[in-house]
């Protein structure tokens, strides 16, 4: 009996063992294949990064080599600089550097990219490169040369010592022997060098991208928790015997604020608000009531929202867009002054379409940009002359004056034309002084409800 059982079990066991060995071998082969593929990708990205940094240095030199009045070559050079920095940024993102401090270099490349792009797209016949911008290019030429040299040194070590990026990834993940890794040390050296570079003045258009836009820039006297409590009760207006809880957010930071939560027996759900510590300005409001099925139209909701804003101390606001999401409406309002829509002074209001009453709003842009008086000039170009600048196929639905901030972070007066072309709806903003296109925005169909 045992002989028969052994005769049966032995080949079965042998087959299972053989199958396990084959499976293990295949799994190991697949794992090795994945590791080799990842290593090849890392190596390619790193060597491409070194190459593109060298090309960036060379291209900056070419741009500086031509005559200062050579607008065509300047434009071509800056476009190439933008392309090369974009390539370098993409290659950095492909490397396992998430756990390695390399933020200074990434921001450095980002600023070069934005600076070169914004300079290249403008009309050089009207706004050639300034002395300050030429000075920036010289500084960037020198800096990019140093970075390129450092990366080439790391590249030489990688090639001669046959270093693997998979070891870098493992060292960063486990934090074991990371301080002894040649590649890691090389990238730390690059980032430390970049951090020591003096900050360049890239102009307002680039600076605005990196502007922290902190609430501290608003000014105003610091307010106390008691001040905020009184403001919250008045704004919420949800009945007598209201109870208010105050919480401080980010004390000592750029975004220091108070959150006030107001509850009352006369209101089912709490109402929360955020106020700046500097000046006690209301940033946001949120009524947590449940919203029932939609019963009012978007037009009715817009009218009620405008009355709500006026009642709460925001007069002269005009709705410029209205989006519907199920039983909620999301409305964007801007300040309207002397027939001009002031887009920087913007706030978003959320309404419940069951009653049309506001359930919240976000006013951080309005708080940050609101000014009692803006020096808005009269249009230098007649409306009919501006209209001739439009695409002949553009079907105009409306026009109005709008004060906007353009890509160069400059505020200016424009003609806003709303209309349709190629089956889609757009807002086109033309400079009211010379008719140049300042901005084009595609408008979602649901957003056009207020475009009249």
PDB file of C-alpha atoms in Angstrom, residues 144-443:
ATOM      1  CA  UNK A 144      23.510  77.617 -16.252  1.00  0.00           C
ATOM      2  CA  UNK A 145      27.155  77.048 -17.168  1.00  0.00           C
ATOM      3  CA  UNK A 146      28.036  76.237 -13.555  1.00  0.00           C
ATOM      4  CA  UNK A 147      25.049  73.883 -13.178  1.00  0.00           C
ATOM      5  CA  UNK A 148      25.886  72.175 -16.465  1.00  0.00           C
ATOM      6  CA  UNK A 149      29.486  71.648 -15.321  1.00  0.00           C
ATOM      7  CA  UNK A 150      28.351  70.109 -12.017  1.00  0.00           C
ATOM      8  CA  UNK A 151      25.944  67.755 -13.772  1.00  0.00           C
ATOM      9  CA  UNK A 152      28.638  66.713 -16.249  1.00  0.00           C
ATOM     10  CA  UNK A 153      30.940  65.807 -13.355  1.00  0.00           C
ATOM     11  CA  UNK A 154      28.197  63.609 -11.895  1.00  0.00           C
ATOM     12  CA  UNK A 155      27.599  62.152 -15.357  1.00  0.00           C
ATOM     13  CA  UNK A 156      31.281  61.235 -15.740  1.00  0.00           C
ATOM     14  CA  UNK A 157      31.244  59.467 -12.360  1.00  0.00           C
ATOM     15  CA  UNK A 158      28.073  57.602 -13.285  1.00  0.00           C
ATOM     16  CA  UNK A 159      29.642  56.367 -16.526  1.00  0.00           C
ATOM     17  CA  UNK A 160      33.137  55.522 -15.247  1.00  0.00           C
ATOM     18  CA  UNK A 161      31.930  53.848 -12.037  1.00  0.00           C
ATOM     19  CA  UNK A 162      28.850  52.308 -13.651  1.00  0.00           C
ATOM     20  CA  UNK A 163      26.608  53.718 -10.931  1.00  0.00           C
ATOM     21  CA  UNK A 164      22.963  52.672 -10.846  1.00  0.00           C
ATOM     22  CA  UNK A 165      19.959  54.933 -10.257  1.00  0.00           C
ATOM     23  CA  UNK A 166      18.114  52.017  -8.663  1.00  0.00           C
ATOM     24  CA  UNK A 167      20.641  52.246  -5.816  1.00  0.00           C
ATOM     25  CA  UNK A 168      19.768  55.951  -5.450  1.00  0.00           C
ATOM     26  CA  UNK A 169      16.079  55.129  -5.232  1.00  0.00           C
ATOM     27  CA  UNK A 170      16.758  52.450  -2.633  1.00  0.00           C
ATOM     28  CA  UNK A 171      19.045  54.731  -0.605  1.00  0.00           C
ATOM     29  CA  UNK A 172      16.484  57.550  -0.585  1.00  0.00           C
ATOM     30  CA  UNK A 173      13.626  55.217   0.321  1.00  0.00           C
ATOM     31  CA  UNK A 174      15.464  53.485   3.190  1.00  0.00           C
ATOM     32  CA  UNK A 175      17.642  56.463   4.217  1.00  0.00           C
ATOM     33  CA  UNK A 176      20.551  54.016   4.434  1.00  0.00           C
ATOM     34  CA  UNK A 177      23.988  55.268   3.321  1.00  0.00           C
ATOM     35  CA  UNK A 178      22.292  58.140   1.476  1.00  0.00           C
ATOM     36  CA  UNK A 179      25.107  60.427   2.589  1.00  0.00           C
ATOM     37  CA  UNK A 180      27.672  58.261   0.738  1.00  0.00           C
ATOM     38  CA  UNK A 181      25.846  58.044  -2.590  1.00  0.00           C
ATOM     39  CA  UNK A 182      27.787  59.814  -5.375  1.00  0.00           C
ATOM     40  CA  UNK A 183      24.686  60.739  -7.386  1.00  0.00           C
ATOM     41  CA  UNK A 184      22.838  62.076  -4.339  1.00  0.00           C
ATOM     42  CA  UNK A 185      25.883  64.121  -3.290  1.00  0.00           C
ATOM     43  CA  UNK A 186      26.145  65.550  -6.789  1.00  0.00           C
ATOM     44  CA  UNK A 187      22.518  66.689  -6.897  1.00  0.00           C
ATOM     45  CA  UNK A 188      22.788  68.160  -3.399  1.00  0.00           C
ATOM     46  CA  UNK A 189      25.794  70.155  -4.584  1.00  0.00           C
ATOM     47  CA  UNK A 190      23.838  71.499  -7.552  1.00  0.00           C
ATOM     48  CA  UNK A 191      20.867  72.497  -5.386  1.00  0.00           C
ATOM     49  CA  UNK A 192      23.124  74.155  -2.800  1.00  0.00           C
ATOM     50  CA  UNK A 193      24.832  76.159  -5.538  1.00  0.00           C
ATOM     51  CA  UNK A 194      21.503  77.315  -6.978  1.00  0.00           C
ATOM     52  CA  UNK A 195      20.263  78.344  -3.525  1.00  0.00           C
ATOM     53  CA  UNK A 196      23.272  80.669  -3.203  1.00  0.00           C
ATOM     54  CA  UNK A 197      22.481  82.574  -6.425  1.00  0.00           C
ATOM     55  CA  UNK A 198      21.186  86.131  -5.880  1.00  0.00           C
ATOM     56  CA  UNK A 199      17.489  86.586  -6.618  1.00  0.00           C
ATOM     57  CA  UNK A 200      16.940  88.157 -10.028  1.00  0.00           C
ATOM     58  CA  UNK A 201      14.271  90.719 -10.850  1.00  0.00           C
ATOM     59  CA  UNK A 202      12.258  88.906 -13.504  1.00  0.00           C
ATOM     60  CA  UNK A 203       9.588  91.611 -13.613  1.00  0.00           C
ATOM     61  CA  UNK A 204       5.999  91.641 -12.350  1.00  0.00           C
ATOM     62  CA  UNK A 205       4.675  89.091 -14.870  1.00  0.00           C
ATOM     63  CA  UNK A 206       6.945  86.325 -13.546  1.00  0.00           C
ATOM     64  CA  UNK A 207       6.949  87.521  -9.939  1.00  0.00           C
ATOM     65  CA  UNK A 208       3.152  87.299  -9.834  1.00  0.00           C
ATOM     66  CA  UNK A 209       3.353  83.541 -10.520  1.00  0.00           C
ATOM     67  CA  UNK A 210       5.428  82.987  -7.383  1.00  0.00           C
ATOM     68  CA  UNK A 211       3.745  85.659  -5.270  1.00  0.00           C
ATOM     69  CA  UNK A 212       2.549  84.072  -2.039  1.00  0.00           C
ATOM     70  CA  UNK A 213      -0.278  86.628  -1.958  1.00  0.00           C
ATOM     71  CA  UNK A 214      -0.413  86.430   1.807  1.00  0.00           C
ATOM     72  CA  UNK A 215      -3.128  88.094   3.831  1.00  0.00           C
ATOM     73  CA  UNK A 216      -0.428  90.020   5.694  1.00  0.00           C
ATOM     74  CA  UNK A 217      -0.018  92.175   2.607  1.00  0.00           C
ATOM     75  CA  UNK A 218      -3.514  93.513   3.185  1.00  0.00           C
ATOM     76  CA  UNK A 219      -2.478  95.560   6.169  1.00  0.00           C
ATOM     77  CA  UNK A 220      -4.924  96.687   8.813  1.00  0.00           C
ATOM     78  CA  UNK A 221      -4.800  96.411  12.581  1.00  0.00           C
ATOM     79  CA  UNK A 222      -4.746  92.945  14.162  1.00  0.00           C
ATOM     80  CA  UNK A 223      -8.146  91.928  15.537  1.00  0.00           C
ATOM     81  CA  UNK A 224      -8.942  89.862  18.615  1.00  0.00           C
ATOM     82  CA  UNK A 225     -11.110  86.771  18.937  1.00  0.00           C
ATOM     83  CA  UNK A 226     -13.809  88.934  20.554  1.00  0.00           C
ATOM     84  CA  UNK A 227     -13.793  91.298  17.561  1.00  0.00           C
ATOM     85  CA  UNK A 228     -14.261  88.341  15.232  1.00  0.00           C
ATOM     86  CA  UNK A 229     -17.043  86.933  17.406  1.00  0.00           C
ATOM     87  CA  UNK A 230     -19.058  90.149  17.077  1.00  0.00           C
ATOM     88  CA  UNK A 231     -18.487  90.286  13.309  1.00  0.00           C
ATOM     89  CA  UNK A 232     -19.508  86.638  12.907  1.00  0.00           C
ATOM     90  CA  UNK A 233     -22.770  86.992  14.836  1.00  0.00           C
ATOM     91  CA  UNK A 234     -23.741  90.066  12.829  1.00  0.00           C
ATOM     92  CA  UNK A 235     -22.943  88.502   9.459  1.00  0.00           C
ATOM     93  CA  UNK A 236     -24.535  85.101  10.166  1.00  0.00           C
ATOM     94  CA  UNK A 237     -27.806  86.694  11.357  1.00  0.00           C
ATOM     95  CA  UNK A 238     -29.327  83.323  12.303  1.00  0.00           C
ATOM     96  CA  UNK A 239     -31.417  84.284  15.295  1.00  0.00           C
ATOM     97  CA  UNK A 240     -30.999  85.265  18.914  1.00  0.00           C
ATOM     98  CA  UNK A 241     -28.885  83.496  21.531  1.00  0.00           C
ATOM     99  CA  UNK A 242     -26.272  82.492  18.966  1.00  0.00           C
ATOM    100  CA  UNK A 243     -23.250  80.623  20.239  1.00  0.00           C
ATOM    101  CA  UNK A 244     -19.856  81.299  18.633  1.00  0.00           C
ATOM    102  CA  UNK A 245     -16.678  79.219  18.738  1.00  0.00           C
ATOM    103  CA  UNK A 246     -13.416  80.788  17.554  1.00  0.00           C
ATOM    104  CA  UNK A 247     -10.372  78.876  16.281  1.00  0.00           C
ATOM    105  CA  UNK A 248      -7.017  80.357  15.298  1.00  0.00           C
ATOM    106  CA  UNK A 249      -5.405  79.110  12.081  1.00  0.00           C
ATOM    107  CA  UNK A 250      -1.716  79.342  11.235  1.00  0.00           C
ATOM    108  CA  UNK A 251      -0.768  81.754  13.984  1.00  0.00           C
ATOM    109  CA  UNK A 252       2.511  83.461  13.125  1.00  0.00           C
ATOM    110  CA  UNK A 253       2.352  82.335   9.473  1.00  0.00           C
ATOM    111  CA  UNK A 254       1.595  84.205   6.239  1.00  0.00           C
ATOM    112  CA  UNK A 255      -2.010  82.983   6.293  1.00  0.00           C
ATOM    113  CA  UNK A 256      -2.965  83.655   9.902  1.00  0.00           C
ATOM    114  CA  UNK A 257      -6.752  83.732  10.276  1.00  0.00           C
ATOM    115  CA  UNK A 258      -9.701  83.018  12.542  1.00  0.00           C
ATOM    116  CA  UNK A 259     -12.476  80.525  11.902  1.00  0.00           C
ATOM    117  CA  UNK A 260     -15.776  81.379  13.565  1.00  0.00           C
ATOM    118  CA  UNK A 261     -18.490  78.723  13.907  1.00  0.00           C
ATOM    119  CA  UNK A 262     -21.925  80.088  14.775  1.00  0.00           C
ATOM    120  CA  UNK A 263     -24.772  77.892  16.027  1.00  0.00           C
ATOM    121  CA  UNK A 264     -28.320  78.774  17.073  1.00  0.00           C
ATOM    122  CA  UNK A 265     -31.541  76.988  17.991  1.00  0.00           C
ATOM    123  CA  UNK A 266     -33.230  78.980  15.227  1.00  0.00           C
ATOM    124  CA  UNK A 267     -30.925  77.455  12.568  1.00  0.00           C
ATOM    125  CA  UNK A 268     -30.550  73.738  11.971  1.00  0.00           C
ATOM    126  CA  UNK A 269     -26.930  73.637  10.852  1.00  0.00           C
ATOM    127  CA  UNK A 270     -23.867  75.660  11.954  1.00  0.00           C
ATOM    128  CA  UNK A 271     -22.558  78.590   9.922  1.00  0.00           C
ATOM    129  CA  UNK A 272     -18.788  78.959   9.599  1.00  0.00           C
ATOM    130  CA  UNK A 273     -16.710  81.964   8.505  1.00  0.00           C
ATOM    131  CA  UNK A 274     -13.010  82.745   8.056  1.00  0.00           C
ATOM    132  CA  UNK A 275     -11.592  86.172   8.952  1.00  0.00           C
ATOM    133  CA  UNK A 276      -8.084  87.547   8.474  1.00  0.00           C
ATOM    134  CA  UNK A 277      -6.182  88.293  11.680  1.00  0.00           C
ATOM    135  CA  UNK A 278      -4.882  91.445  10.014  1.00  0.00           C
ATOM    136  CA  UNK A 279      -7.886  93.751   9.695  1.00  0.00           C
ATOM    137  CA  UNK A 280     -10.579  91.166  10.471  1.00  0.00           C
ATOM    138  CA  UNK A 281     -11.702  90.896   6.836  1.00  0.00           C
ATOM    139  CA  UNK A 282     -14.156  88.166   5.872  1.00  0.00           C
ATOM    140  CA  UNK A 283     -12.545  85.634   3.508  1.00  0.00           C
ATOM    141  CA  UNK A 284     -15.236  82.976   3.281  1.00  0.00           C
ATOM    142  CA  UNK A 285     -18.706  82.105   4.511  1.00  0.00           C
ATOM    143  CA  UNK A 286     -20.360  78.677   4.599  1.00  0.00           C
ATOM    144  CA  UNK A 287     -23.912  77.806   5.648  1.00  0.00           C
ATOM    145  CA  UNK A 288     -24.030  74.035   6.141  1.00  0.00           C
ATOM    146  CA  UNK A 289     -27.792  73.704   5.712  1.00  0.00           C
ATOM    147  CA  UNK A 290     -29.080  70.817   3.606  1.00  0.00           C
ATOM    148  CA  UNK A 291     -30.294  71.864   0.146  1.00  0.00           C
ATOM    149  CA  UNK A 292     -33.515  70.390  -1.228  1.00  0.00           C
ATOM    150  CA  UNK A 293     -34.650  69.801  -4.820  1.00  0.00           C
ATOM    151  CA  UNK A 294     -34.185  72.722  -7.221  1.00  0.00           C
ATOM    152  CA  UNK A 295     -37.249  74.981  -7.489  1.00  0.00           C
ATOM    153  CA  UNK A 296     -35.833  78.328  -8.649  1.00  0.00           C
ATOM    154  CA  UNK A 297     -34.166  79.252 -11.942  1.00  0.00           C
ATOM    155  CA  UNK A 298     -30.563  80.388 -12.275  1.00  0.00           C
ATOM    156  CA  UNK A 299     -31.782  83.889 -13.182  1.00  0.00           C
ATOM    157  CA  UNK A 300     -33.749  84.071  -9.930  1.00  0.00           C
ATOM    158  CA  UNK A 301     -30.749  82.728  -8.017  1.00  0.00           C
ATOM    159  CA  UNK A 302     -28.491  85.423  -9.508  1.00  0.00           C
ATOM    160  CA  UNK A 303     -30.940  88.152  -8.498  1.00  0.00           C
ATOM    161  CA  UNK A 304     -31.182  86.814  -4.925  1.00  0.00           C
ATOM    162  CA  UNK A 305     -27.405  86.467  -4.671  1.00  0.00           C
ATOM    163  CA  UNK A 306     -26.936  90.091  -5.757  1.00  0.00           C
ATOM    164  CA  UNK A 307     -29.390  91.226  -3.046  1.00  0.00           C
ATOM    165  CA  UNK A 308     -27.573  89.063  -0.497  1.00  0.00           C
ATOM    166  CA  UNK A 309     -24.232  90.690  -1.332  1.00  0.00           C
ATOM    167  CA  UNK A 310     -25.674  94.188  -1.173  1.00  0.00           C
ATOM    168  CA  UNK A 311     -27.265  93.457   2.207  1.00  0.00           C
ATOM    169  CA  UNK A 312     -23.958  92.108   3.547  1.00  0.00           C
ATOM    170  CA  UNK A 313     -21.986  95.191   2.533  1.00  0.00           C
ATOM    171  CA  UNK A 314     -20.876  94.409  -1.032  1.00  0.00           C
ATOM    172  CA  UNK A 315     -22.770  96.874  -3.246  1.00  0.00           C
ATOM    173  CA  UNK A 316     -22.260  97.297  -6.975  1.00  0.00           C
ATOM    174  CA  UNK A 317     -21.494  93.648  -7.722  1.00  0.00           C
ATOM    175  CA  UNK A 318     -22.367  92.176 -11.133  1.00  0.00           C
ATOM    176  CA  UNK A 319     -22.656  88.482 -12.030  1.00  0.00           C
ATOM    177  CA  UNK A 320     -20.337  87.551 -14.903  1.00  0.00           C
ATOM    178  CA  UNK A 321     -20.869  83.777 -14.942  1.00  0.00           C
ATOM    179  CA  UNK A 322     -23.300  81.210 -13.556  1.00  0.00           C
ATOM    180  CA  UNK A 323     -22.741  77.449 -13.398  1.00  0.00           C
ATOM    181  CA  UNK A 324     -25.237  74.882 -12.167  1.00  0.00           C
ATOM    182  CA  UNK A 325     -24.274  71.684 -10.337  1.00  0.00           C
ATOM    183  CA  UNK A 326     -27.359  69.586  -9.523  1.00  0.00           C
ATOM    184  CA  UNK A 327     -29.310  71.649  -6.965  1.00  0.00           C
ATOM    185  CA  UNK A 328     -26.564  74.222  -6.424  1.00  0.00           C
ATOM    186  CA  UNK A 329     -25.599  77.309  -8.382  1.00  0.00           C
ATOM    187  CA  UNK A 330     -22.032  78.638  -8.476  1.00  0.00           C
ATOM    188  CA  UNK A 331     -22.002  82.337  -9.368  1.00  0.00           C
ATOM    189  CA  UNK A 332     -19.054  84.653 -10.010  1.00  0.00           C
ATOM    190  CA  UNK A 333     -19.502  88.338  -9.182  1.00  0.00           C
ATOM    191  CA  UNK A 334     -17.153  91.245  -9.830  1.00  0.00           C
ATOM    192  CA  UNK A 335     -17.263  94.885  -8.818  1.00  0.00           C
ATOM    193  CA  UNK A 336     -18.972  97.200 -11.303  1.00  0.00           C
ATOM    194  CA  UNK A 337     -17.912 100.841 -11.163  1.00  0.00           C
ATOM    195  CA  UNK A 338     -18.967 103.567 -13.625  1.00  0.00           C
ATOM    196  CA  UNK A 339     -19.916 100.983 -16.221  1.00  0.00           C
ATOM    197  CA  UNK A 340     -16.636  99.068 -15.959  1.00  0.00           C
ATOM    198  CA  UNK A 341     -16.389  95.495 -14.643  1.00  0.00           C
ATOM    199  CA  UNK A 342     -13.359  95.186 -12.362  1.00  0.00           C
ATOM    200  CA  UNK A 343     -12.336  91.533 -12.671  1.00  0.00           C
ATOM    201  CA  UNK A 344      -9.569  91.499 -10.026  1.00  0.00           C
ATOM    202  CA  UNK A 345     -12.255  92.294  -7.416  1.00  0.00           C
ATOM    203  CA  UNK A 346     -13.920  88.913  -7.774  1.00  0.00           C
ATOM    204  CA  UNK A 347     -15.905  86.678  -5.452  1.00  0.00           C
ATOM    205  CA  UNK A 348     -17.758  83.394  -5.891  1.00  0.00           C
ATOM    206  CA  UNK A 349     -21.209  82.848  -4.375  1.00  0.00           C
ATOM    207  CA  UNK A 350     -22.854  79.443  -3.890  1.00  0.00           C
ATOM    208  CA  UNK A 351     -26.649  79.333  -3.800  1.00  0.00           C
ATOM    209  CA  UNK A 352     -29.149  76.594  -3.040  1.00  0.00           C
ATOM    210  CA  UNK A 353     -31.599  76.290  -5.911  1.00  0.00           C
ATOM    211  CA  UNK A 354     -34.347  75.095  -3.564  1.00  0.00           C
ATOM    212  CA  UNK A 355     -34.870  78.641  -2.255  1.00  0.00           C
ATOM    213  CA  UNK A 356     -32.270  80.666  -4.159  1.00  0.00           C
ATOM    214  CA  UNK A 357     -30.652  81.735  -0.885  1.00  0.00           C
ATOM    215  CA  UNK A 358     -26.865  81.954  -0.594  1.00  0.00           C
ATOM    216  CA  UNK A 359     -25.240  79.019   1.194  1.00  0.00           C
ATOM    217  CA  UNK A 360     -21.697  80.339   1.016  1.00  0.00           C
ATOM    218  CA  UNK A 361     -19.132  82.480  -0.749  1.00  0.00           C
ATOM    219  CA  UNK A 362     -15.373  82.750  -1.293  1.00  0.00           C
ATOM    220  CA  UNK A 363     -14.017  86.307  -1.250  1.00  0.00           C
ATOM    221  CA  UNK A 364     -10.230  85.950  -0.940  1.00  0.00           C
ATOM    222  CA  UNK A 365      -9.600  87.600  -4.346  1.00  0.00           C
ATOM    223  CA  UNK A 366     -11.996  90.425  -3.534  1.00  0.00           C
ATOM    224  CA  UNK A 367     -10.389  91.021  -0.133  1.00  0.00           C
ATOM    225  CA  UNK A 368      -6.896  91.012  -1.604  1.00  0.00           C
ATOM    226  CA  UNK A 369      -7.584  93.206  -4.650  1.00  0.00           C
ATOM    227  CA  UNK A 370     -10.368  95.548  -3.514  1.00  0.00           C
ATOM    228  CA  UNK A 371      -9.511  99.245  -3.768  1.00  0.00           C
ATOM    229  CA  UNK A 372     -11.691 102.229  -3.002  1.00  0.00           C
ATOM    230  CA  UNK A 373     -10.407 104.063  -6.040  1.00  0.00           C
ATOM    231  CA  UNK A 374      -8.749 102.851  -9.234  1.00  0.00           C
ATOM    232  CA  UNK A 375      -7.360 105.172 -11.864  1.00  0.00           C
ATOM    233  CA  UNK A 376      -9.338 103.837 -14.815  1.00  0.00           C
ATOM    234  CA  UNK A 377      -8.841 105.864 -18.018  1.00  0.00           C
ATOM    235  CA  UNK A 378     -11.343 106.438 -20.777  1.00  0.00           C
ATOM    236  CA  UNK A 379     -11.077 104.113 -23.811  1.00  0.00           C
ATOM    237  CA  UNK A 380      -8.532 105.445 -26.277  1.00  0.00           C
ATOM    238  CA  UNK A 381     -10.072 103.405 -29.090  1.00  0.00           C
ATOM    239  CA  UNK A 382     -13.730 103.737 -30.170  1.00  0.00           C
ATOM    240  CA  UNK A 383     -15.882 100.633 -29.811  1.00  0.00           C
ATOM    241  CA  UNK A 384     -16.419 100.304 -33.588  1.00  0.00           C
ATOM    242  CA  UNK A 385     -12.663 100.450 -34.206  1.00  0.00           C
ATOM    243  CA  UNK A 386     -12.071  97.763 -31.577  1.00  0.00           C
ATOM    244  CA  UNK A 387     -14.795  95.575 -33.089  1.00  0.00           C
ATOM    245  CA  UNK A 388     -12.948  95.585 -36.427  1.00  0.00           C
ATOM    246  CA  UNK A 389     -10.043  93.815 -34.693  1.00  0.00           C
ATOM    247  CA  UNK A 390     -12.215  90.730 -34.117  1.00  0.00           C
ATOM    248  CA  UNK A 391     -12.239  87.676 -36.322  1.00  0.00           C
ATOM    249  CA  UNK A 392     -14.806  88.351 -39.110  1.00  0.00           C
ATOM    250  CA  UNK A 393     -16.442  84.997 -38.313  1.00  0.00           C
ATOM    251  CA  UNK A 394     -16.907  85.882 -34.633  1.00  0.00           C
ATOM    252  CA  UNK A 395     -20.607  86.335 -33.891  1.00  0.00           C
ATOM    253  CA  UNK A 396     -20.829  89.025 -31.230  1.00  0.00           C
ATOM    254  CA  UNK A 397     -23.465  88.525 -28.525  1.00  0.00           C
ATOM    255  CA  UNK A 398     -22.540  91.411 -26.232  1.00  0.00           C
ATOM    256  CA  UNK A 399     -19.751  93.849 -25.352  1.00  0.00           C
ATOM    257  CA  UNK A 400     -18.773  95.732 -22.216  1.00  0.00           C
ATOM    258  CA  UNK A 401     -15.814  97.518 -20.642  1.00  0.00           C
ATOM    259  CA  UNK A 402     -13.663  95.368 -18.361  1.00  0.00           C
ATOM    260  CA  UNK A 403     -10.682  96.133 -16.149  1.00  0.00           C
ATOM    261  CA  UNK A 404      -8.449  93.031 -16.145  1.00  0.00           C
ATOM    262  CA  UNK A 405      -4.968  91.850 -15.233  1.00  0.00           C
ATOM    263  CA  UNK A 406      -3.105  90.608 -18.293  1.00  0.00           C
ATOM    264  CA  UNK A 407      -0.362  87.979 -18.578  1.00  0.00           C
ATOM    265  CA  UNK A 408       2.275  90.580 -17.692  1.00  0.00           C
ATOM    266  CA  UNK A 409       0.493  91.201 -14.369  1.00  0.00           C
ATOM    267  CA  UNK A 410      -0.517  94.662 -15.587  1.00  0.00           C
ATOM    268  CA  UNK A 411      -4.000  96.005 -14.939  1.00  0.00           C
ATOM    269  CA  UNK A 412      -5.608  97.730 -17.916  1.00  0.00           C
ATOM    270  CA  UNK A 413      -8.913  98.685 -19.503  1.00  0.00           C
ATOM    271  CA  UNK A 414     -10.286  96.379 -22.209  1.00  0.00           C
ATOM    272  CA  UNK A 415     -13.332  95.838 -24.349  1.00  0.00           C
ATOM    273  CA  UNK A 416     -14.845  92.478 -23.460  1.00  0.00           C
ATOM    274  CA  UNK A 417     -16.615  90.869 -26.396  1.00  0.00           C
ATOM    275  CA  UNK A 418     -18.734  87.795 -25.784  1.00  0.00           C
ATOM    276  CA  UNK A 419     -19.725  85.688 -28.746  1.00  0.00           C
ATOM    277  CA  UNK A 420     -19.503  82.451 -30.704  1.00  0.00           C
ATOM    278  CA  UNK A 421     -17.186  81.016 -33.313  1.00  0.00           C
ATOM    279  CA  UNK A 422     -16.561  77.463 -34.537  1.00  0.00           C
ATOM    280  CA  UNK A 423     -19.486  76.202 -32.483  1.00  0.00           C
ATOM    281  CA  UNK A 424     -18.057  77.386 -29.152  1.00  0.00           C
ATOM    282  CA  UNK A 425     -18.548  80.476 -27.014  1.00  0.00           C
ATOM    283  CA  UNK A 426     -15.717  82.818 -26.028  1.00  0.00           C
ATOM    284  CA  UNK A 427     -14.873  86.020 -24.219  1.00  0.00           C
ATOM    285  CA  UNK A 428     -12.271  88.091 -26.047  1.00  0.00           C
ATOM    286  CA  UNK A 429     -10.580  90.997 -24.274  1.00  0.00           C
ATOM    287  CA  UNK A 430      -9.129  93.728 -26.521  1.00  0.00           C
ATOM    288  CA  UNK A 431      -6.981  96.535 -25.150  1.00  0.00           C
ATOM    289  CA  UNK A 432      -9.183  99.635 -25.063  1.00  0.00           C
ATOM    290  CA  UNK A 433      -6.184 101.808 -25.962  1.00  0.00           C
ATOM    291  CA  UNK A 434      -4.848 100.044 -29.068  1.00  0.00           C
ATOM    292  CA  UNK A 435      -7.078  97.014 -29.771  1.00  0.00           C
ATOM    293  CA  UNK A 436      -4.426  94.368 -29.064  1.00  0.00           C
ATOM    294  CA  UNK A 437      -5.718  90.997 -27.872  1.00  0.00           C
ATOM    295  CA  UNK A 438      -5.017  90.699 -24.151  1.00  0.00           C
ATOM    296  CA  UNK A 439      -6.877  87.492 -23.326  1.00  0.00           C
ATOM    297  CA  UNK A 440      -9.219  84.879 -24.774  1.00  0.00           C
ATOM    298  CA  UNK A 441     -11.403  82.622 -22.617  1.00  0.00           C
ATOM    299  CA  UNK A 442     -13.558  79.704 -23.646  1.00  0.00           C
ATOM    300  CA  UNK A 443     -16.964  79.850 -21.945  1.00  0.00           C
TER     301      UNK A 443
END
